[in-house]
XYZ file of C-alpha atoms in Angstrom:
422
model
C 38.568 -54.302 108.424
C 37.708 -53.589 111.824
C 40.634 -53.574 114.791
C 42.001 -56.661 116.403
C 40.061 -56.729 119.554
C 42.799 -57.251 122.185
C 43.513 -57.543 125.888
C 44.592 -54.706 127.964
C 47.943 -55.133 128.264
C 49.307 -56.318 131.412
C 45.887 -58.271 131.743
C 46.154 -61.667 130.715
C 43.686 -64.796 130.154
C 44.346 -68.270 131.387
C 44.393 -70.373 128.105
C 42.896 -74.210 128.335
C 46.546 -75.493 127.702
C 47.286 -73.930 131.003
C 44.114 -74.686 133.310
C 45.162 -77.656 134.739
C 48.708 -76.409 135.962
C 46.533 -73.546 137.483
C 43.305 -76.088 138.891
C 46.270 -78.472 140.659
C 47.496 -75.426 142.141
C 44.716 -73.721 143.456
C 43.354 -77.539 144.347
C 46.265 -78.179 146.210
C 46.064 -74.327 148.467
C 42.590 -74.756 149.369
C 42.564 -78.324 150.421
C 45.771 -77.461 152.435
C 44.293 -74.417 153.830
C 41.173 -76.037 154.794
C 42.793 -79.082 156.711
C 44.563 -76.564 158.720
C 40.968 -75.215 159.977
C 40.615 -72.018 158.046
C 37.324 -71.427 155.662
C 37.047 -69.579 152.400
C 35.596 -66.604 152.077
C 34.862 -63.799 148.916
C 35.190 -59.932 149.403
C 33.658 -57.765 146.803
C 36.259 -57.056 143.765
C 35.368 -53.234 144.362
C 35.782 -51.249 147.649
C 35.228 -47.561 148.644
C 38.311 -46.345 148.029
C 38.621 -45.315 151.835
C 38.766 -48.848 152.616
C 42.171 -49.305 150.701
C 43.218 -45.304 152.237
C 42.668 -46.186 155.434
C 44.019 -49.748 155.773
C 46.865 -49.488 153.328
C 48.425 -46.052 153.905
C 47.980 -42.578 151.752
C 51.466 -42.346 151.620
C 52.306 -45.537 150.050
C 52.863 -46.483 146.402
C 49.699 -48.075 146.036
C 47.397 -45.985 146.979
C 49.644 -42.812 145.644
C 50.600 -44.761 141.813
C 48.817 -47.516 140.940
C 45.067 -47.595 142.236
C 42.091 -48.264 139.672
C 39.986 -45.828 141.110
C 37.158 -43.635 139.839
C 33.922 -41.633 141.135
C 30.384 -42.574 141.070
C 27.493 -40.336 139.863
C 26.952 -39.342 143.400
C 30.177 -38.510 144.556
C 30.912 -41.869 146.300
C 34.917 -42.741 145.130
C 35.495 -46.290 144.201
C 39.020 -48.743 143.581
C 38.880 -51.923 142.350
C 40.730 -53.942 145.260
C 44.297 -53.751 144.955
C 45.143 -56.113 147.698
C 42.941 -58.517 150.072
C 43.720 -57.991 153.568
C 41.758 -54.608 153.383
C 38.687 -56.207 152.276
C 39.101 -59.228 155.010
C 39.505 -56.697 157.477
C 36.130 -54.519 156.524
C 34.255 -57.546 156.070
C 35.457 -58.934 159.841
C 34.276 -55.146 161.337
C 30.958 -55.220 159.420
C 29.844 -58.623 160.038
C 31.524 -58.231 163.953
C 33.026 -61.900 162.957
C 35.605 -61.372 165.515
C 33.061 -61.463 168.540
C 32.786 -65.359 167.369
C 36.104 -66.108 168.940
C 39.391 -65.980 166.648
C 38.847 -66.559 163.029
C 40.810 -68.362 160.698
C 40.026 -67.661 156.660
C 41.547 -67.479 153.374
C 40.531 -66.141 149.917
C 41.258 -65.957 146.565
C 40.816 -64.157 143.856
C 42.118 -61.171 141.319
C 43.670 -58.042 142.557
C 44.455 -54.785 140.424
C 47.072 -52.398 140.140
C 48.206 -50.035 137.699
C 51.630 -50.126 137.545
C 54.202 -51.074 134.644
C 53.403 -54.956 133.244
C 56.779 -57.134 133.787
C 57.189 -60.912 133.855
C 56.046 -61.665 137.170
C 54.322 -58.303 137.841
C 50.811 -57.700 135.970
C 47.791 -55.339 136.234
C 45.408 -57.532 136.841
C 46.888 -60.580 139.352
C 45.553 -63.482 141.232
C 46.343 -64.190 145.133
C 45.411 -66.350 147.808
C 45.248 -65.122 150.964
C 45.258 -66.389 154.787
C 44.176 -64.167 157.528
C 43.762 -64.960 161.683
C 42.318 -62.555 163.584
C 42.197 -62.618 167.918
C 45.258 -64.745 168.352
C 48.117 -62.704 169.702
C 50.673 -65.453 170.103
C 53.923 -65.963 167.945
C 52.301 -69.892 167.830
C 50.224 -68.385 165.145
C 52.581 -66.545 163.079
C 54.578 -70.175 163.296
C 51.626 -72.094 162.098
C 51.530 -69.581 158.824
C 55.360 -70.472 158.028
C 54.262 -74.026 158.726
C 51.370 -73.848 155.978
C 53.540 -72.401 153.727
C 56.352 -74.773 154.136
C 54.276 -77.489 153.586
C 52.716 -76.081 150.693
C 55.868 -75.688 148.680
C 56.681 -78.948 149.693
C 53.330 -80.626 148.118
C 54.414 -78.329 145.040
C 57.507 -80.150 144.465
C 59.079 -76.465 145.001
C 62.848 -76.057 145.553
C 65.290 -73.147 146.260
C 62.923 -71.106 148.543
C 64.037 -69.352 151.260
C 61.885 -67.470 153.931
C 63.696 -64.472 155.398
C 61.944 -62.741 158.732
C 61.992 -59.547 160.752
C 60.183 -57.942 163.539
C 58.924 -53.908 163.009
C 57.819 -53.736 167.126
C 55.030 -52.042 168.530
C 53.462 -49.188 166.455
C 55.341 -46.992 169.398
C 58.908 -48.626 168.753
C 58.534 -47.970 165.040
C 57.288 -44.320 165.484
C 60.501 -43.769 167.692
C 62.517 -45.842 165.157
C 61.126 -43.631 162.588
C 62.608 -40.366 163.566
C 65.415 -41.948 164.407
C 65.837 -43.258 160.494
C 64.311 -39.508 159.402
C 67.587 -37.939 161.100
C 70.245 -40.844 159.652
C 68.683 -40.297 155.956
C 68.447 -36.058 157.016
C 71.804 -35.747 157.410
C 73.056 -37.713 154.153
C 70.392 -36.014 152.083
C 73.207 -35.759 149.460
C 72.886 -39.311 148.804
C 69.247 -40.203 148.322
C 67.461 -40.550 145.215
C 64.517 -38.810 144.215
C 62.341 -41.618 145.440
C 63.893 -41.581 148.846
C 63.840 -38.082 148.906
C 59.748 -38.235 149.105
C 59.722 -41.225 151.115
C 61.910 -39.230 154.097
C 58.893 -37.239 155.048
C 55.882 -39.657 153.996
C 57.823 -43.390 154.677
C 61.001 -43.518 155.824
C 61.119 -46.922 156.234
C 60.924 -47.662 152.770
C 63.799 -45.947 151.663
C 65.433 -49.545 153.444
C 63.822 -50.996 150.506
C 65.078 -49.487 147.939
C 67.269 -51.101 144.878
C 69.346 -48.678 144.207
C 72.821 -49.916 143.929
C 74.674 -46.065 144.826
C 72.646 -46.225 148.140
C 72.927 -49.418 149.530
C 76.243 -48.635 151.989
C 74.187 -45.905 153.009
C 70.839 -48.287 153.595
C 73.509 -50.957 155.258
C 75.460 -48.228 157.532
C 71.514 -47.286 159.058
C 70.654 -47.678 162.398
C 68.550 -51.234 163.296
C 64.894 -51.206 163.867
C 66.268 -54.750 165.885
C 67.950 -52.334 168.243
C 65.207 -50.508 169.581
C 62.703 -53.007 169.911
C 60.222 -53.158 172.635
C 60.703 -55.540 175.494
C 57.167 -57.414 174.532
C 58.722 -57.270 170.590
C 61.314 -58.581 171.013
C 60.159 -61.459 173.406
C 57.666 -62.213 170.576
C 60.215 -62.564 168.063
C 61.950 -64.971 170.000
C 59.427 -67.381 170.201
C 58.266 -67.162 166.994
C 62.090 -67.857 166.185
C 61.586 -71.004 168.600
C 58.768 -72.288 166.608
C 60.259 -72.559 163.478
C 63.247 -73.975 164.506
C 61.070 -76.799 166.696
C 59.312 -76.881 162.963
C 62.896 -77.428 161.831
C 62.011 -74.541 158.659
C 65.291 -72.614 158.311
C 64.987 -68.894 157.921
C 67.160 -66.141 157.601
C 66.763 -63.028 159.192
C 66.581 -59.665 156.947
C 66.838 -56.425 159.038
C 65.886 -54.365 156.060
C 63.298 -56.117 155.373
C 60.254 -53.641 156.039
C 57.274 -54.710 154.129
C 55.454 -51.752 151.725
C 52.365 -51.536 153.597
C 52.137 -49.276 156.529
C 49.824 -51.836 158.648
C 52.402 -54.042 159.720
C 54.179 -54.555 162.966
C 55.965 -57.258 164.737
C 56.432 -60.349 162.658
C 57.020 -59.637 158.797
C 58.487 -62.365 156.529
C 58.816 -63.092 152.707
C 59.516 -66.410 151.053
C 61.521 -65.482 148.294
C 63.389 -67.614 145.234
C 66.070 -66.504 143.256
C 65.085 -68.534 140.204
C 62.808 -65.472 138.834
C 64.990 -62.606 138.806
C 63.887 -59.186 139.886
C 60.455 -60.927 141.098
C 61.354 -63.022 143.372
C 58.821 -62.966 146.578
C 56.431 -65.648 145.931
C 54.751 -65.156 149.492
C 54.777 -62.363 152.043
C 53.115 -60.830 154.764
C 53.063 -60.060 158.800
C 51.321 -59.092 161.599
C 48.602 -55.932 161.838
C 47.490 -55.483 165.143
C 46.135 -52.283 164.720
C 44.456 -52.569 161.846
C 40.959 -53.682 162.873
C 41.019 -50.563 164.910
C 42.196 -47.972 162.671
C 39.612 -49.240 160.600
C 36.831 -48.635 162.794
C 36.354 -51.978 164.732
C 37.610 -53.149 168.339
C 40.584 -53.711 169.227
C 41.258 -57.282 167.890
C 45.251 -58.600 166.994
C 45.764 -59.821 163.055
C 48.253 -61.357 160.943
C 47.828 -62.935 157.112
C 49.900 -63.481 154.234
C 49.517 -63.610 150.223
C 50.768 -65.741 147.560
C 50.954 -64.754 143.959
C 49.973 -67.296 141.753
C 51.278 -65.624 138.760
C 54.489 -65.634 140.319
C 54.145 -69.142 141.666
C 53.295 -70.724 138.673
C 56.352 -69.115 137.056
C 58.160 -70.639 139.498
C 57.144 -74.074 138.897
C 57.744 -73.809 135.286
C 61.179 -72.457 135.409
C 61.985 -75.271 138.213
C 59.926 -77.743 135.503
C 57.966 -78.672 138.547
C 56.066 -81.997 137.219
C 52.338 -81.619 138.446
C 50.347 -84.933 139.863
C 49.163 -87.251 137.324
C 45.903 -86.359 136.128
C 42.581 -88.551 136.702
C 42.286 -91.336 134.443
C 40.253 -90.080 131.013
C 38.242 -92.012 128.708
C 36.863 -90.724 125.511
C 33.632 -92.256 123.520
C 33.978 -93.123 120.453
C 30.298 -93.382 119.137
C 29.358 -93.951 115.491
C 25.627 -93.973 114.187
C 22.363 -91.981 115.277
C 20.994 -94.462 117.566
C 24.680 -94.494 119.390
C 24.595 -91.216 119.870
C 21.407 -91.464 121.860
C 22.508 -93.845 123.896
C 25.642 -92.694 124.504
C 24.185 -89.330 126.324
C 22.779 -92.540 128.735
C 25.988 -94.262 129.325
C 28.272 -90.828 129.831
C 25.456 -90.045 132.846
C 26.457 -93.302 134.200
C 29.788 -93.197 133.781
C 29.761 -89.409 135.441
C 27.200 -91.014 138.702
C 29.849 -94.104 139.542
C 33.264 -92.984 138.362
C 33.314 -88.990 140.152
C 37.056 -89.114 139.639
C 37.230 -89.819 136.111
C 36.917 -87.377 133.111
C 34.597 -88.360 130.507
C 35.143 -86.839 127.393
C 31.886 -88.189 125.190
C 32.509 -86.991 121.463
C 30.431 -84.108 119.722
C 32.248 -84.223 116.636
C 30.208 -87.009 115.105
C 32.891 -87.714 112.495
C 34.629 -90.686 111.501
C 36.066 -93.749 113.653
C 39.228 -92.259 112.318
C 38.913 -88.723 113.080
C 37.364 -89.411 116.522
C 40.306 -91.188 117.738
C 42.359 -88.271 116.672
C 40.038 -86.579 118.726
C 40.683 -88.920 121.886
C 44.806 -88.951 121.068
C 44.294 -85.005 121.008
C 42.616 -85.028 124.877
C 45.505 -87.327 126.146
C 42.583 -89.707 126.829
C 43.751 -93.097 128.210
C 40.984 -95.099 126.599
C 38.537 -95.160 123.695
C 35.316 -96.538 124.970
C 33.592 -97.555 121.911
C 29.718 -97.378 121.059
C 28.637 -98.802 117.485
C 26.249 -100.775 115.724
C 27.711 -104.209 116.727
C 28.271 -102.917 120.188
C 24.456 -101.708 120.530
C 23.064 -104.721 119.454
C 25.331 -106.545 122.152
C 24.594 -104.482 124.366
C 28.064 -104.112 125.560
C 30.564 -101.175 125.039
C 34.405 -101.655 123.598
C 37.088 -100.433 126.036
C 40.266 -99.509 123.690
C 43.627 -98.643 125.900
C 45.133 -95.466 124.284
C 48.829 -95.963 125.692
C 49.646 -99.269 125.952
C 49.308 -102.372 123.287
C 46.692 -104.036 125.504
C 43.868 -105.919 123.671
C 40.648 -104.359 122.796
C 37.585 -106.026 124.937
C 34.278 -105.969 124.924
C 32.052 -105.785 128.308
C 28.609 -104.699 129.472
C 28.497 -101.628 130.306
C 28.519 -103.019 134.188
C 31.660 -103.999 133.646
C 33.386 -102.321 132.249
C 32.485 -99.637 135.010
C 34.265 -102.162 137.302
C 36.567 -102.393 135.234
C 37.725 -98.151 135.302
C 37.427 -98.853 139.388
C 40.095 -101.378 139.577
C 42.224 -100.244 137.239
C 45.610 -98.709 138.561
């Protein structure tokens, strides 16, 4: 017997007992996105792999670890995308988008990396994404915790907390930099082999790190906060002053750093700590310089991702109810001539009730086992096409979950009736 064709592990498919805890989500982001002014867009799943170099950082774990990258017949090197802000970016510079005046998007879609598969933490992931580019101001940085707040409030979310930070200029943080390079120098003794590497490729991160032995050291190191630039740390103020006008609390987490090495200025993570180890459902922060670096003009930046994986983890383990589902109706339809005019009736049904899912049986079994059938969909009514109902010309409307009566109406009417009913 030939092998049990399987998934690659820490790849996972979305099973049809799970689609619509997944569709309300992803429903939910995009018409919240979208009444907020910002437009969907799709980036290629595969990028040179300088796009991720050059916008991400060589020296980061990404781009160092967990890449799915390979080489073409002619030479060219390319990664399936492991994050979407590089993408967004090239796409802005190549289409010159940001001559347009500032623009507001979000995407969605799977990301890759190759890293070690953990609850919360896969191979192959799904984000959504919201990027702005040309608007400097800490109003729009605000406006991003505001989406987010909201969004976790339509979720029926609870016991999320967004903790913020400010990384300055790209100037401030290359003068911070040293200054953490000579703190971490002189206690070499106490670093891990991790830190050890990230001391002369990303210092930074070594404020990251988990590990328990070198946290007095990480707490004892000097502040980014303390050597701010003046525009910085005005920035950070206001954005400060527009969540609290928003009245979303926050907490501010001075070793909080971010893993890319795009950011500056604002950085922020809405975290939970309802999923262990995993706990940043949302994160991201301002890139100024990225558009630049990357080969465009000049043009000011900041986005944020959401894992879904993660998120929809988290609305399990708080047992997060989703919306009620559209009203469904199944047809039951018994005979040959039924069946042909059943095809008719679904159409109609689909043309002047949109909102309703019509479920029109292709079993062609028994009465019996088609309302098995309809009890098996969660339908909340048998509509019912026979013999006696064809030569009637009328359809029987059978309520699944209550004791109501059975009735029989044209076909008319009973469409009215599926409008009114509440």
């Amino acid at each position: 017997m030939s092998k049990k064709i399987q998934a690659i592990r820490g790849m996972n498919d979305l099973l049809p007992k799970d689609s619509d805890l997944w569709m309300f989500v992803e429903r939910t982001i995009a018409d919240l996105f979208s009444s907020y002014g910002y437009k969907n867009i799709r980036t290629p799943v595969v990028e040179s792999t300088d796009t991720f170099c050059r916008a991400i950082g060589q020296a980061t774990d990404i781009v160092e670890k967990e890449m799915y990258s390979w080489t073409e017949s002619n030479g060219d090197s390319l990664s399936l995308r492991p994050e979407g802000t590089a993408g967004c970016v090239r796409m802005m510079i190549e289409h010159n988008l940001p001559r347009e005046g500032i623009q507001k998007v979000f995407y969605q879609g799977a990301m890759f990396r190759h890293e070690r598969p953990q609850k919360g933490r896969y191979r192959q992931f799904h984000q959504v994404g919201l990027e702005v580019f040309g608007a400097s101001d800490a109003k729009i940085d605000a406006e991003l915790m505001q989406i987010t707040h909201n969004l976790w409030q339509k979720l029926g979310l609870e016991n999320v907390t967004l903790e913020i930070n400010t990384l300055g200029s790209s100037e401030a943080r290359a003068s911070y930099r040293q200054i953490l390079v000579d703190y971490f120098s002189a206690n070499k003794d106490q670093l891990d082999e991790d830190s050890l590497r990230r001391l002369e490729s990303n210092p930074l991160r070594i404020l990251d790190s988990k590990n328990e032995s070198m946290q007095g050291l990480i707490n004892n190191a000097p502040k980014l906060m303390d050597h701010l630039d003046e525009e910085s740390a005005i920035h950070f103020e206001q954005f400060k002053a527009y969540l609290t006008c928003l009245g979303i609390d926050f907490v501010i987490n001075t070793r909080l750093v971010r893993g890319l090495d795009y950011y500056n200025r604002t950085v922020f993570e809405w975290t939970t700590t309802d999923l262990g180890a995993q706990g940043t459902i949302c994160a991201g922060g301002r890139y100024d310089s990225l558009v630049e670096k990357m080969g465009g003009k000049p043009t000011t930046a900041v986005g944020l991702a959401i894992g879904l994986e993660r998120l929809i983890l988290l609305l399990a383990e708080q047992k997060v109810e989703i919306a009620a589902k559209q009203l469904a109706i199944y047809m039951v339809v018994l005979g040959d001539d039924a069946q042909l005019k059943s095809m008719q009736i679904a159409g109609e049904l689909h043309n002047q009730l949109p909102n309703i899912t019509i479920y029109n049986d292709i079993t062609l079994g028994s009465f019996k086992s088609q309302f098995k059938k309809a009890d098996k969909t969660n339908a909340d009514f048998a509509l019912i096409l026979g013999e006696e109902e064809l030569n009637n010309n009328q359809v029987s409307i059978k309520p699944l979950k209550s004791q109501d009566k059975q009735q029989s109406l044209s076909l008319a009417e009973a469409i009215e009736y599926f409008k009114d009913y509440k």
